[in-house]
Every structure is written in structure tokens, then in C-alpha cells.
Amino acid sequence: AAELGDAYSQLQLAKKLYYGVPSVLGSNQEEAVQWATRAAEHGYRPAKQFLNEVALHRSRSEDVREP
């Protein structure tokens, strides 16, 4: 369904890719962002919120790495 453009399915796939599924699917955060972006482009608000959370998490991670 995600490949057919269903925004809900795209976001669910994005979350599974972002967080991974233990013993089934490893994390692929870049692909996750691509799927979430597709869902957000359909105007799906939860996908936009997810992308905002990812951006916030990434910015915090970068802040921790800097000396």
C-alpha cells in the first residue's frame, strides 16, 4: 500500500524503518525519512509531525557530538 501512495502506510513503513524491528528489520533512517516525506507531501499531518521529531532528535544528537 505504501508503494501505491497510501500516506498512512507510508508513515507506518517509515517508522518501522526508522526504529527497526528486532530480529526482523534493521534500522534505515535515511530510507525512513524518504517514506515519511512522501506521506507528508500528501498532506498527512502525522507524517509531518514525525519528520519534525526526527529533525529535533538529529539536531540534539549533533549538539551532543560537538566539543
mmCIF file of N, CA and C in Angstrom:
data_model
loop_
_atom_site.group_PDB
_atom_site.id
_atom_site.type_symbol
_atom_site.label_atom_id
_atom_site.label_comp_id
_atom_site.label_asym_id
_atom_site.label_seq_id
_atom_site.Cartn_x
_atom_site.Cartn_y
_atom_site.Cartn_z
ATOM 1 N N ALA A 1 0.822 -1.192 0.000
ATOM 2 C CA ALA A 1 0.000 0.000 0.000
ATOM 3 C C ALA A 1 0.871 1.264 0.000
ATOM 4 N N ALA A 2 2.022 1.193 0.693
ATOM 5 C CA ALA A 2 2.910 2.359 0.745
ATOM 6 C C ALA A 2 3.386 2.731 -0.659
ATOM 7 N N GLU A 3 3.725 1.718 -1.436
ATOM 8 C CA GLU A 3 4.214 1.972 -2.797
ATOM 9 C C GLU A 3 3.125 2.533 -3.704
ATOM 10 N N LEU A 4 1.859 2.304 -3.340
ATOM 11 C CA LEU A 4 0.742 2.803 -4.133
ATOM 12 C C LEU A 4 0.318 4.213 -3.728
ATOM 13 N N GLY A 5 1.010 4.776 -2.716
ATOM 14 C CA GLY A 5 0.751 6.156 -2.354
ATOM 15 C C GLY A 5 -0.122 6.367 -1.136
ATOM 16 N N ASP A 6 -0.426 5.313 -0.390
ATOM 17 C CA ASP A 6 -1.230 5.466 0.812
ATOM 18 C C ASP A 6 -0.376 6.095 1.908
ATOM 19 N N ALA A 7 -0.723 7.315 2.313
ATOM 20 C CA ALA A 7 0.092 8.078 3.255
ATOM 21 C C ALA A 7 0.209 7.390 4.614
ATOM 22 N N TYR A 8 -0.880 6.808 5.102
ATOM 23 C CA TYR A 8 -0.827 6.112 6.385
ATOM 24 C C TYR A 8 0.186 4.969 6.318
ATOM 25 N N SER A 9 0.126 4.172 5.264
ATOM 26 C CA SER A 9 1.050 3.048 5.098
ATOM 27 C C SER A 9 2.485 3.527 4.934
ATOM 28 N N GLN A 10 2.662 4.631 4.245
ATOM 29 C CA GLN A 10 3.998 5.185 4.074
ATOM 30 C C GLN A 10 4.605 5.576 5.420
ATOM 31 N N LEU A 11 3.795 6.179 6.280
ATOM 32 C CA LEU A 11 4.301 6.567 7.585
ATOM 33 C C LEU A 11 4.584 5.341 8.450
ATOM 34 N N GLN A 12 3.731 4.344 8.398
ATOM 35 C CA GLN A 12 3.968 3.131 9.187
ATOM 36 C C GLN A 12 5.270 2.460 8.749
ATOM 37 N N LEU A 13 5.501 2.402 7.445
ATOM 38 C CA LEU A 13 6.745 1.841 6.923
ATOM 39 C C LEU A 13 7.932 2.692 7.384
ATOM 40 N N ALA A 14 7.777 3.999 7.330
ATOM 41 C CA ALA A 14 8.849 4.902 7.762
ATOM 42 C C ALA A 14 9.232 4.640 9.216
ATOM 43 N N LYS A 15 8.238 4.479 10.067
ATOM 44 C CA LYS A 15 8.517 4.233 11.487
ATOM 45 C C LYS A 15 9.227 2.899 11.691
ATOM 46 N N LYS A 16 8.794 1.877 10.966
ATOM 47 C CA LYS A 16 9.455 0.571 11.081
ATOM 48 C C LYS A 16 10.901 0.662 10.609
ATOM 49 N N LEU A 17 11.128 1.397 9.543
ATOM 50 C CA LEU A 17 12.489 1.572 9.039
ATOM 51 C C LEU A 17 13.322 2.425 9.991
ATOM 52 N N TYR A 18 12.737 3.445 10.550
ATOM 53 C CA TYR A 18 13.486 4.348 11.413
ATOM 54 C C TYR A 18 13.936 3.655 12.697
ATOM 55 N N TYR A 19 13.002 2.956 13.325
ATOM 56 C CA TYR A 19 13.302 2.321 14.611
ATOM 57 C C TYR A 19 13.794 0.886 14.469
ATOM 58 N N GLY A 20 13.511 0.268 13.319
ATOM 59 C CA GLY A 20 13.855 -1.132 13.128
ATOM 60 C C GLY A 20 12.842 -2.039 13.815
ATOM 61 N N VAL A 21 12.895 -3.302 13.458
ATOM 62 C CA VAL A 21 12.061 -4.327 14.076
ATOM 63 C C VAL A 21 13.019 -5.419 14.532
ATOM 64 N N PRO A 22 13.178 -5.591 15.840
ATOM 65 C CA PRO A 22 14.153 -6.562 16.351
ATOM 66 C C PRO A 22 14.024 -7.943 15.696
ATOM 67 N N SER A 23 15.146 -8.475 15.290
ATOM 68 C CA SER A 23 15.256 -9.802 14.670
ATOM 69 C C SER A 23 14.567 -9.904 13.317
ATOM 70 N N VAL A 24 14.062 -8.784 12.801
ATOM 71 C CA VAL A 24 13.364 -8.829 11.515
ATOM 72 C C VAL A 24 13.933 -7.800 10.544
ATOM 73 N N LEU A 25 14.040 -6.556 11.005
ATOM 74 C CA LEU A 25 14.405 -5.454 10.122
ATOM 75 C C LEU A 25 15.320 -4.492 10.867
ATOM 76 N N GLY A 26 16.475 -4.237 10.279
ATOM 77 C CA GLY A 26 17.386 -3.269 10.877
ATOM 78 C C GLY A 26 16.922 -1.854 10.593
ATOM 79 N N SER A 27 17.482 -0.919 11.307
ATOM 80 C CA SER A 27 17.138 0.483 11.140
ATOM 81 C C SER A 27 17.761 1.043 9.863
ATOM 82 N N ASN A 28 16.983 1.808 9.118
ATOM 83 C CA ASN A 28 17.469 2.522 7.940
ATOM 84 C C ASN A 28 16.830 3.904 7.983
ATOM 85 N N GLN A 29 17.462 4.807 8.716
ATOM 86 C CA GLN A 29 16.861 6.099 8.974
ATOM 87 C C GLN A 29 16.727 6.961 7.727
ATOM 88 N N GLU A 30 17.655 6.865 6.810
ATOM 89 C CA GLU A 30 17.564 7.675 5.594
ATOM 90 C C GLU A 30 16.368 7.261 4.742
ATOM 91 N N GLU A 31 16.175 5.966 4.572
ATOM 92 C CA GLU A 31 15.015 5.488 3.804
ATOM 93 C C GLU A 31 13.716 5.829 4.545
ATOM 94 N N ALA A 32 13.759 5.766 5.861
ATOM 95 C CA ALA A 32 12.585 6.114 6.662
ATOM 96 C C ALA A 32 12.161 7.555 6.406
ATOM 97 N N VAL A 33 13.131 8.445 6.371
ATOM 98 C CA VAL A 33 12.830 9.854 6.120
ATOM 99 C C VAL A 33 12.239 10.032 4.724
ATOM 100 N N GLN A 34 12.720 9.275 3.763
ATOM 101 C CA GLN A 34 12.173 9.364 2.406
ATOM 102 C C GLN A 34 10.699 8.970 2.385
ATOM 103 N N TRP A 35 10.359 7.866 3.062
ATOM 104 C CA TRP A 35 8.954 7.415 3.101
ATOM 105 C C TRP A 35 8.088 8.408 3.858
ATOM 106 N N ALA A 36 8.576 8.919 4.972
ATOM 107 C CA ALA A 36 7.796 9.884 5.744
ATOM 108 C C ALA A 36 7.582 11.163 4.942
ATOM 109 N N THR A 37 8.588 11.550 4.176
ATOM 110 C CA THR A 37 8.469 12.739 3.336
ATOM 111 C C THR A 37 7.388 12.540 2.281
ATOM 112 N N ARG A 38 7.329 11.360 1.699
ATOM 113 C CA ARG A 38 6.266 11.070 0.713
ATOM 114 C C ARG A 38 4.899 11.232 1.354
ATOM 115 N N ALA A 39 4.734 10.697 2.558
ATOM 116 C CA ALA A 39 3.456 10.807 3.256
ATOM 117 C C ALA A 39 3.140 12.267 3.570
ATOM 118 N N ALA A 40 4.144 13.013 3.998
ATOM 119 C CA ALA A 40 3.949 14.430 4.324
ATOM 120 C C ALA A 40 3.565 15.229 3.079
ATOM 121 N N GLU A 41 4.114 14.857 1.943
ATOM 122 C CA GLU A 41 3.784 15.542 0.690
ATOM 123 C C GLU A 41 2.319 15.349 0.307
ATOM 124 N N HIS A 42 1.693 14.291 0.831
ATOM 125 C CA HIS A 42 0.260 14.064 0.615
ATOM 126 C C HIS A 42 -0.570 14.896 1.590
ATOM 127 N N GLY A 43 0.113 15.655 2.449
ATOM 128 C CA GLY A 43 -0.577 16.468 3.427
ATOM 129 C C GLY A 43 -0.929 15.719 4.701
ATOM 130 N N TYR A 44 -0.329 14.550 4.898
ATOM 131 C CA TYR A 44 -0.633 13.722 6.068
ATOM 132 C C TYR A 44 0.080 14.304 7.291
ATOM 133 N N ARG A 45 -0.696 14.926 8.163
ATOM 134 C CA ARG A 45 -0.151 15.656 9.309
ATOM 135 C C ARG A 45 0.712 14.798 10.233
ATOM 136 N N PRO A 46 0.328 13.568 10.556
ATOM 137 C CA PRO A 46 1.198 12.758 11.418
ATOM 138 C C PRO A 46 2.591 12.533 10.819
ATOM 139 N N ALA A 47 2.684 12.485 9.513
ATOM 140 C CA ALA A 47 3.994 12.331 8.872
ATOM 141 C C ALA A 47 4.828 13.595 9.057
ATOM 142 N N LYS A 48 4.182 14.741 8.966
ATOM 143 C CA LYS A 48 4.890 15.996 9.192
ATOM 144 C C LYS A 48 5.397 16.069 10.629
ATOM 145 N N GLN A 49 4.581 15.620 11.569
ATOM 146 C CA GLN A 49 4.985 15.617 12.973
ATOM 147 C C GLN A 49 6.160 14.666 13.193
ATOM 148 N N PHE A 50 6.107 13.504 12.564
ATOM 149 C CA PHE A 50 7.199 12.539 12.678
ATOM 150 C C PHE A 50 8.497 13.140 12.143
ATOM 151 N N LEU A 51 8.439 13.801 11.004
ATOM 152 C CA LEU A 51 9.634 14.424 10.425
ATOM 153 C C LEU A 51 10.182 15.526 11.338
ATOM 154 N N ASN A 52 9.296 16.265 11.977
ATOM 155 C CA ASN A 52 9.746 17.285 12.936
ATOM 156 C C ASN A 52 10.455 16.639 14.122
ATOM 157 N N GLU A 53 9.917 15.519 14.608
ATOM 158 C CA GLU A 53 10.548 14.804 15.720
ATOM 159 C C GLU A 53 11.923 14.264 15.315
ATOM 160 N N VAL A 54 12.017 13.737 14.101
ATOM 161 C CA VAL A 54 13.293 13.220 13.602
ATOM 162 C C VAL A 54 14.312 14.361 13.516
ATOM 163 N N ALA A 55 13.891 15.499 12.992
ATOM 164 C CA ALA A 55 14.795 16.643 12.867
ATOM 165 C C ALA A 55 15.261 17.118 14.242
ATOM 166 N N LEU A 56 14.353 17.141 15.203
ATOM 167 C CA LEU A 56 14.712 17.546 16.558
ATOM 168 C C LEU A 56 15.705 16.557 17.167
ATOM 169 N N HIS A 57 15.447 15.290 16.987
ATOM 170 C CA HIS A 57 16.340 14.250 17.517
ATOM 171 C C HIS A 57 17.730 14.362 16.888
ATOM 172 N N ARG A 58 17.763 14.582 15.588
ATOM 173 C CA ARG A 58 19.054 14.709 14.899
ATOM 174 C C ARG A 58 19.812 15.942 15.373
ATOM 175 N N SER A 59 19.114 17.041 15.563
ATOM 176 C CA SER A 59 19.812 18.253 16.000
ATOM 177 C C SER A 59 20.352 18.077 17.419
ATOM 178 N N ARG A 60 19.611 17.385 18.262
ATOM 179 C CA ARG A 60 20.101 17.121 19.620
ATOM 180 C C ARG A 60 21.300 16.187 19.592
ATOM 181 N N SER A 61 21.271 15.207 18.715
ATOM 182 C CA SER A 61 22.396 14.274 18.593
ATOM 183 C C SER A 61 23.649 14.996 18.125
ATOM 184 N N GLU A 62 23.485 15.929 17.199
ATOM 185 C CA GLU A 62 24.637 16.685 16.710
ATOM 186 C C GLU A 62 25.184 17.588 17.804
ATOM 187 N N ASP A 63 24.306 18.159 18.624
ATOM 188 C CA ASP A 63 24.764 19.014 19.724
ATOM 189 C C ASP A 63 25.607 18.237 20.710
ATOM 190 N N VAL A 64 25.253 16.992 20.950
ATOM 191 C CA VAL A 64 25.981 16.145 21.903
ATOM 192 C C VAL A 64 27.371 15.812 21.362
ATOM 193 N N ARG A 65 27.498 15.623 20.055
ATOM 194 C CA ARG A 65 28.771 15.240 19.458
ATOM 195 C C ARG A 65 29.799 16.358 19.426
ATOM 196 N N GLU A 66 29.334 17.603 19.364
ATOM 197 C CA GLU A 66 30.280 18.711 19.253
ATOM 198 C C GLU A 66 30.996 18.938 20.574
ATOM 199 N N PRO A 67 32.306 19.294 20.507
ATOM 200 C CA PRO A 67 33.092 19.520 21.738
ATOM 201 C C PRO A 67 32.659 20.745 22.506
#
